[in-house]
Each structure stands twice: as structure tokens, then as C-alpha cells.
Amino acid sequence: MPIGAITRSAAFSSAPFGANSAAGNKVVIHAPANFAPADPFILCVFFHGWEISKGSRDAQIAAAAAQIQASGTNCLFVAPKFGPQSEVGGFSQTSAFSAFVLEIETVLPKILEQSGMTAEQAAQVGRDAARTARILLVAFSGGWKPLSATLQGLLVLDSQTGLGGETRCADRIVGIQLLDCIYGDMSSAAVIAWDSKRRDQATLISIYGKDTGSNAKVANRALLATLRPDQPLASQSQWATLPKPLPGDFVAFFEVPTTHMSILPAGPPPQPVSTFLDFLVP
């Protein structure tokens, strides 16, 4: 049975920063009203951009979380908080993202129980989120920094043997969404490395503003040329003809007229996180 919508901020020992830091150690967890705990779900991890004004970091997280309800895909949303310029803090450690995902198993059930879910079901959702749920990574603007740290860490763990299945979060990544967050070589490097190692696994979508500064247009076109040398930019009309679910090796770059801060809520397509989620399931 679906539960009512839940949005909570919970302390994580594996958060990018500690409790006494400016960023704090709270993570936003959101389950939409249509979340079905007994069914398979996608874990959406959101990496916010710079806090360009007071409260803008939280506004970005709220804008992304709001799109989960609009999606028809069963999904749980989590958003760790980074520095004012998306500094990654503890996420610079190789195993940081894997440890963060694993900690969901202990933090989430308490929240779900407080919202009326049975202890048994809450514990199962926590285990699923931490150990088996497919993962979508969404980065907006300066969120390329934690995204890069995450992908780099997962690729390093890939090279290590003897790891338990719960450690290999890399195997669970099914989608990467870049929302106006590519500006040059530094923001592109981890995406290129990921694609070279796991080309057939995770669908990659980039939506960027044609007028965004910091070399975004040139950098996105260069990244596409590196990933898929013979592939042109995608057009908005292609959304209507894309297959569902999108194949793991699918890559598409959309150049849009939207201003930078409007891309997260408005795309196009409108509510781009929700739209991408719905293309990850049949």
C-alpha cells in the first residue's frame, strides 16, 4: 500500500561534512505519496549546485524532490548537502559514496516507521535502498564536483577484488543526468572515464543551456564528440520517439534556450528529472 509523502532531513555519519560544519551532516530524504514500498524502486541521488544566495541550495533540492511525485516511476530520493561551491568534503574518499548508500539501511527505516510503516516493511525498504535498488545520479550545475568524485570512487572500487555485493554500487547505476553541469575538462573527465569502463550500463542524458556561461555549450559539444563521435545533438522532438526503457548504452545531449537556474525545474522537457525517471522503466 502506498504511504503518504515523506520529506525529512536526517543526520548521516557518512555525509560529506560533519554536524558542526557550515553544510552540516543532514541528508534530505523524500518518498512521494505514490511510493509503493513493496515494489522495486529506483534510488535517485541528487547532487546540488552552488549556494549562490541564502537558501538556494535547499531550493535546488526541493525543486528536484518535487519532480519525484510527478513521475510514474517508483522512486526514493536522497540529497546529501555539499559546500557552498559544491565542495565534496568526505565524498573525496574512494568508498564514500558506497558508505553513504549503505548507511541508508540504518537511517531510513526509522523515518518510515515514524510515518506509519510497519517495522518489518520499513526495514525491508532500507535494505533494498542500501543494497539492491537501481540508482539514478542527477547533477545540477556545480553538482558536477560530487558526481565526479562519486564516479571516480566507484571506478577505483571496480578495480579491487573480493568486495561484497553491497559495496559495488557501480553495478547498480542505471542512469546519469547532467543538468547544465559540464563546463570543461575537469567536469567531463569522470564521465568519460565511466563511459569507457561501463559503456553499456547507464543511460546518459545531458541538458544544457545554449547561453550558459563558463564554456558550457562548447564543453558539452566536446564531451558528446568524445563519447559518441558520430552522434549529433538531440532535438526536443526526439523525446516523443525514444524507446522505453532507454538502453544502457544510450547517450543524448539536448541544447536548450532555458536560462541556467531554470533548467532544473523547466528543462525542457519540463520536470526533466521526472521525465528521465520514466524513461528508465518499461
GROMACS .gro file of N, CA and C in nm, residues 193-261:
model
  207
  193ALA      N    1   3.563   0.872  -1.825
  193ALA     CA    2   3.620   0.751  -1.766
  193ALA      C    3   3.513   0.646  -1.739
  194TRP      N    4   3.400   0.692  -1.686
  194TRP     CA    5   3.289   0.599  -1.659
  194TRP      C    6   3.241   0.533  -1.788
  195ASP      N    7   3.220   0.614  -1.892
  195ASP     CA    8   3.169   0.560  -2.019
  195ASP      C    9   3.267   0.461  -2.080
  196SER      N   10   3.396   0.485  -2.064
  196SER     CA   11   3.495   0.395  -2.123
  196SER      C   12   3.496   0.259  -2.053
  197LYS      N   13   3.461   0.257  -1.924
  197LYS     CA   14   3.462   0.133  -1.848
  197LYS      C   15   3.326   0.062  -1.847
  198ARG      N   16   3.219   0.140  -1.847
  198ARG     CA   17   3.085   0.083  -1.829
  198ARG      C   18   2.988   0.138  -1.935
  199ARG      N   19   3.032   0.137  -2.057
  199ARG     CA   20   2.959   0.200  -2.168
  199ARG      C   21   2.818   0.146  -2.183
  200ASP      N   22   2.798   0.018  -2.159
  200ASP     CA   23   2.669  -0.045  -2.187
  200ASP      C   24   2.575  -0.047  -2.067
  201GLN      N   25   2.609   0.020  -1.960
  201GLN     CA   26   2.532   0.004  -1.837
  201GLN      C   27   2.434   0.115  -1.807
  202ALA      N   28   2.477   0.239  -1.814
  202ALA     CA   29   2.396   0.351  -1.763
  202ALA      C   30   2.362   0.450  -1.874
  203THR      N   31   2.234   0.476  -1.891
  203THR     CA   32   2.188   0.579  -1.984
  203THR      C   33   2.240   0.715  -1.939
  204LEU      N   34   2.286   0.795  -2.033
  204LEU     CA   35   2.342   0.927  -2.003
  204LEU      C   36   2.266   1.034  -2.081
  205ILE      N   37   2.210   1.130  -2.009
  205ILE     CA   38   2.139   1.243  -2.069
  205ILE      C   39   2.200   1.374  -2.020
  206SER      N   40   2.234   1.462  -2.112
  206SER     CA   41   2.279   1.597  -2.075
  206SER      C   42   2.181   1.700  -2.132
  207ILE      N   43   2.138   1.791  -2.046
  207ILE     CA   44   2.054   1.904  -2.088
  207ILE      C   45   2.128   2.031  -2.046
  208TYR      N   46   2.163   2.113  -2.142
  208TYR     CA   47   2.244   2.231  -2.110
  208TYR      C   48   2.192   2.353  -2.185
  209GLY      N   49   2.217   2.470  -2.128
  209GLY     CA   50   2.172   2.594  -2.188
  209GLY      C   51   2.266   2.644  -2.295
  210LYS      N   52   2.210   2.679  -2.408
  210LYS     CA   53   2.295   2.726  -2.518
  210LYS      C   54   2.362   2.859  -2.485
  211ASP      N   55   2.305   2.931  -2.387
  211ASP     CA   56   2.361   3.060  -2.349
  211ASP      C   57   2.425   3.058  -2.210
  212THR      N   58   2.435   2.940  -2.149
  212THR     CA   59   2.501   2.931  -2.018
  212THR      C   60   2.647   2.968  -2.032
  213GLY      N   61   2.698   3.044  -1.937
  213GLY     CA   62   2.838   3.084  -1.940
  213GLY      C   63   2.932   2.970  -1.903
  214SER      N   64   3.056   3.007  -1.870
  214SER     CA   65   3.158   2.911  -1.827
  214SER      C   66   3.181   2.800  -1.928
  215ASN      N   67   3.168   2.835  -2.057
  215ASN     CA   68   3.205   2.743  -2.165
  215ASN      C   69   3.113   2.622  -2.175
  216ALA      N   70   2.991   2.631  -2.123
  216ALA     CA   71   2.903   2.514  -2.118
  216ALA      C   72   2.871   2.457  -2.256
  217LYS      N   73   2.836   2.545  -2.350
  217LYS     CA   74   2.798   2.498  -2.483
  217LYS      C   75   2.913   2.424  -2.551
  218VAL      N   76   3.028   2.486  -2.551
  218VAL     CA   77   3.145   2.425  -2.615
  218VAL      C   78   3.183   2.296  -2.544
  219ALA      N   79   3.179   2.297  -2.411
  219ALA     CA   80   3.221   2.181  -2.333
  219ALA      C   81   3.126   2.063  -2.353
  220ASN      N   82   2.997   2.088  -2.358
  220ASN     CA   83   2.902   1.979  -2.380
  220ASN      C   84   2.918   1.919  -2.519
  221ARG      N   85   2.935   2.005  -2.619
  221ARG     CA   86   2.953   1.953  -2.754
  221ARG      C   87   3.082   1.873  -2.766
  222ALA      N   88   3.185   1.917  -2.695
  222ALA     CA   89   3.312   1.844  -2.696
  222ALA      C   90   3.297   1.709  -2.625
  223LEU      N   91   3.221   1.707  -2.516
  223LEU     CA   92   3.200   1.582  -2.444
  223LEU      C   93   3.123   1.481  -2.530
  224LEU      N   94   3.019   1.528  -2.597
  224LEU     CA   95   2.944   1.440  -2.685
  224LEU      C   96   3.034   1.385  -2.795
  225ALA      N   97   3.118   1.470  -2.851
  225ALA     CA   98   3.207   1.426  -2.959
  225ALA      C   99   3.307   1.321  -2.909
  226THR      N  100   3.342   1.329  -2.782
  226THR     CA  101   3.433   1.230  -2.724
  226THR      C  102   3.361   1.098  -2.697
  227LEU      N  103   3.241   1.109  -2.642
  227LEU     CA  104   3.167   0.987  -2.606
  227LEU      C  105   3.112   0.915  -2.728
  228ARG      N  106   3.055   0.991  -2.822
  228ARG     CA  107   2.992   0.933  -2.941
  228ARG      C  108   3.029   1.020  -3.061
  229PRO      N  109   3.145   0.998  -3.119
  229PRO     CA  110   3.199   1.088  -3.223
  229PRO      C  111   3.106   1.112  -3.341
  230ASP      N  112   3.022   1.016  -3.376
  230ASP     CA  113   2.938   1.029  -3.495
  230ASP      C  114   2.795   1.070  -3.464
  231GLN      N  115   2.769   1.108  -3.338
  231GLN     CA  116   2.631   1.135  -3.298
  231GLN      C  117   2.605   1.285  -3.289
  232PRO      N  118   2.499   1.334  -3.353
  232PRO     CA  119   2.467   1.478  -3.345
  232PRO      C  120   2.394   1.510  -3.215
  233LEU      N  121   2.375   1.638  -3.189
  233LEU     CA  122   2.290   1.681  -3.078
  233LEU      C  123   2.149   1.628  -3.099
  234ALA      N  124   2.081   1.600  -2.989
  234ALA     CA  125   1.942   1.554  -2.998
  234ALA      C  126   1.849   1.674  -3.009
  235SER      N  127   1.735   1.653  -3.069
  235SER     CA  128   1.633   1.758  -3.079
  235SER      C  129   1.522   1.730  -2.980
  236GLN      N  130   1.448   1.834  -2.942
  236GLN     CA  131   1.340   1.815  -2.845
  236GLN      C  132   1.233   1.719  -2.897
  237SER      N  133   1.214   1.715  -3.027
  237SER     CA  134   1.112   1.626  -3.083
  237SER      C  135   1.144   1.478  -3.059
  238GLN      N  136   1.271   1.448  -3.033
  238GLN     CA  137   1.310   1.309  -3.014
  238GLN      C  138   1.254   1.248  -2.886
  239TRP      N  139   1.218   1.332  -2.788
  239TRP     CA  140   1.162   1.277  -2.665
  239TRP      C  141   1.038   1.192  -2.694
  240ALA      N  142   0.963   1.231  -2.795
  240ALA     CA  143   0.838   1.161  -2.826
  240ALA      C  144   0.862   1.024  -2.889
  241THR      N  145   0.983   0.999  -2.937
  241THR     CA  146   1.009   0.874  -3.008
  241THR      C  147   1.113   0.786  -2.938
  242LEU      N  148   1.161   0.828  -2.822
  242LEU     CA  149   1.261   0.749  -2.751
  242LEU      C  150   1.200   0.618  -2.701
  243PRO      N  151   1.278   0.510  -2.703
  243PRO     CA  152   1.226   0.382  -2.652
  243PRO      C  153   1.219   0.382  -2.499
  244LYS      N  154   1.131   0.298  -2.446
  244LYS     CA  155   1.120   0.279  -2.301
  244LYS      C  156   1.129   0.130  -2.270
  245PRO      N  157   1.221   0.091  -2.184
  245PRO     CA  158   1.321   0.176  -2.121
  245PRO      C  159   1.436   0.208  -2.217
  246LEU      N  160   1.506   0.316  -2.188
  246LEU     CA  161   1.622   0.350  -2.269
  246LEU      C  162   1.730   0.246  -2.248
  247PRO      N  163   1.801   0.207  -2.354
  247PRO     CA  164   1.908   0.107  -2.339
  247PRO      C  165   2.026   0.164  -2.259
  248GLY      N  166   2.102   0.075  -2.200
  248GLY     CA  167   2.211   0.118  -2.113
  248GLY      C  168   2.319   0.198  -2.182
  249ASP      N  169   2.338   0.177  -2.312
  249ASP     CA  170   2.444   0.250  -2.381
  249ASP      C  171   2.393   0.378  -2.447
  250PHE      N  172   2.271   0.419  -2.412
  250PHE     CA  173   2.210   0.537  -2.476
  250PHE      C  174   2.272   0.666  -2.422
  251VAL      N  175   2.307   0.755  -2.514
  251VAL     CA  176   2.361   0.887  -2.479
  251VAL      C  177   2.288   0.992  -2.563
  252ALA      N  178   2.244   1.100  -2.499
  252ALA     CA  179   2.181   1.210  -2.574
  252ALA      C  180   2.212   1.342  -2.507
  253PHE      N  181   2.244   1.442  -2.589
  253PHE     CA  182   2.274   1.577  -2.540
  253PHE      C  183   2.172   1.672  -2.602
  254PHE      N  184   2.103   1.747  -2.516
  254PHE     CA  185   1.999   1.840  -2.558
  254PHE      C  186   2.043   1.984  -2.527
  255GLU      N  187   2.050   2.066  -2.630
  255GLU     CA  188   2.083   2.207  -2.613
  255GLU      C  189   1.953   2.286  -2.607
  256VAL      N  190   1.932   2.361  -2.497
  256VAL     CA  191   1.803   2.426  -2.476
  256VAL      C  192   1.822   2.577  -2.456
  257PRO      N  193   1.716   2.656  -2.482
  257PRO     CA  194   1.726   2.802  -2.468
  257PRO      C  195   1.704   2.851  -2.324
  258THR      N  196   1.674   2.761  -2.233
  258THR     CA  197   1.640   2.797  -2.096
  258THR      C  198   1.759   2.858  -2.024
  259THR      N  199   1.733   2.952  -1.933
  259THR     CA  200   1.839   3.008  -1.851
  259THR      C  201   1.888   2.903  -1.752
  260HIS      N  202   2.008   2.923  -1.704
  260HIS     CA  203   2.075   2.821  -1.622
  260HIS      C  204   1.990   2.773  -1.504
  261MET      N  205   1.945   2.864  -1.419
  261MET     CA  206   1.875   2.824  -1.297
  261MET      C  207   1.736   2.766  -1.326
   0.00000   0.00000   0.00000
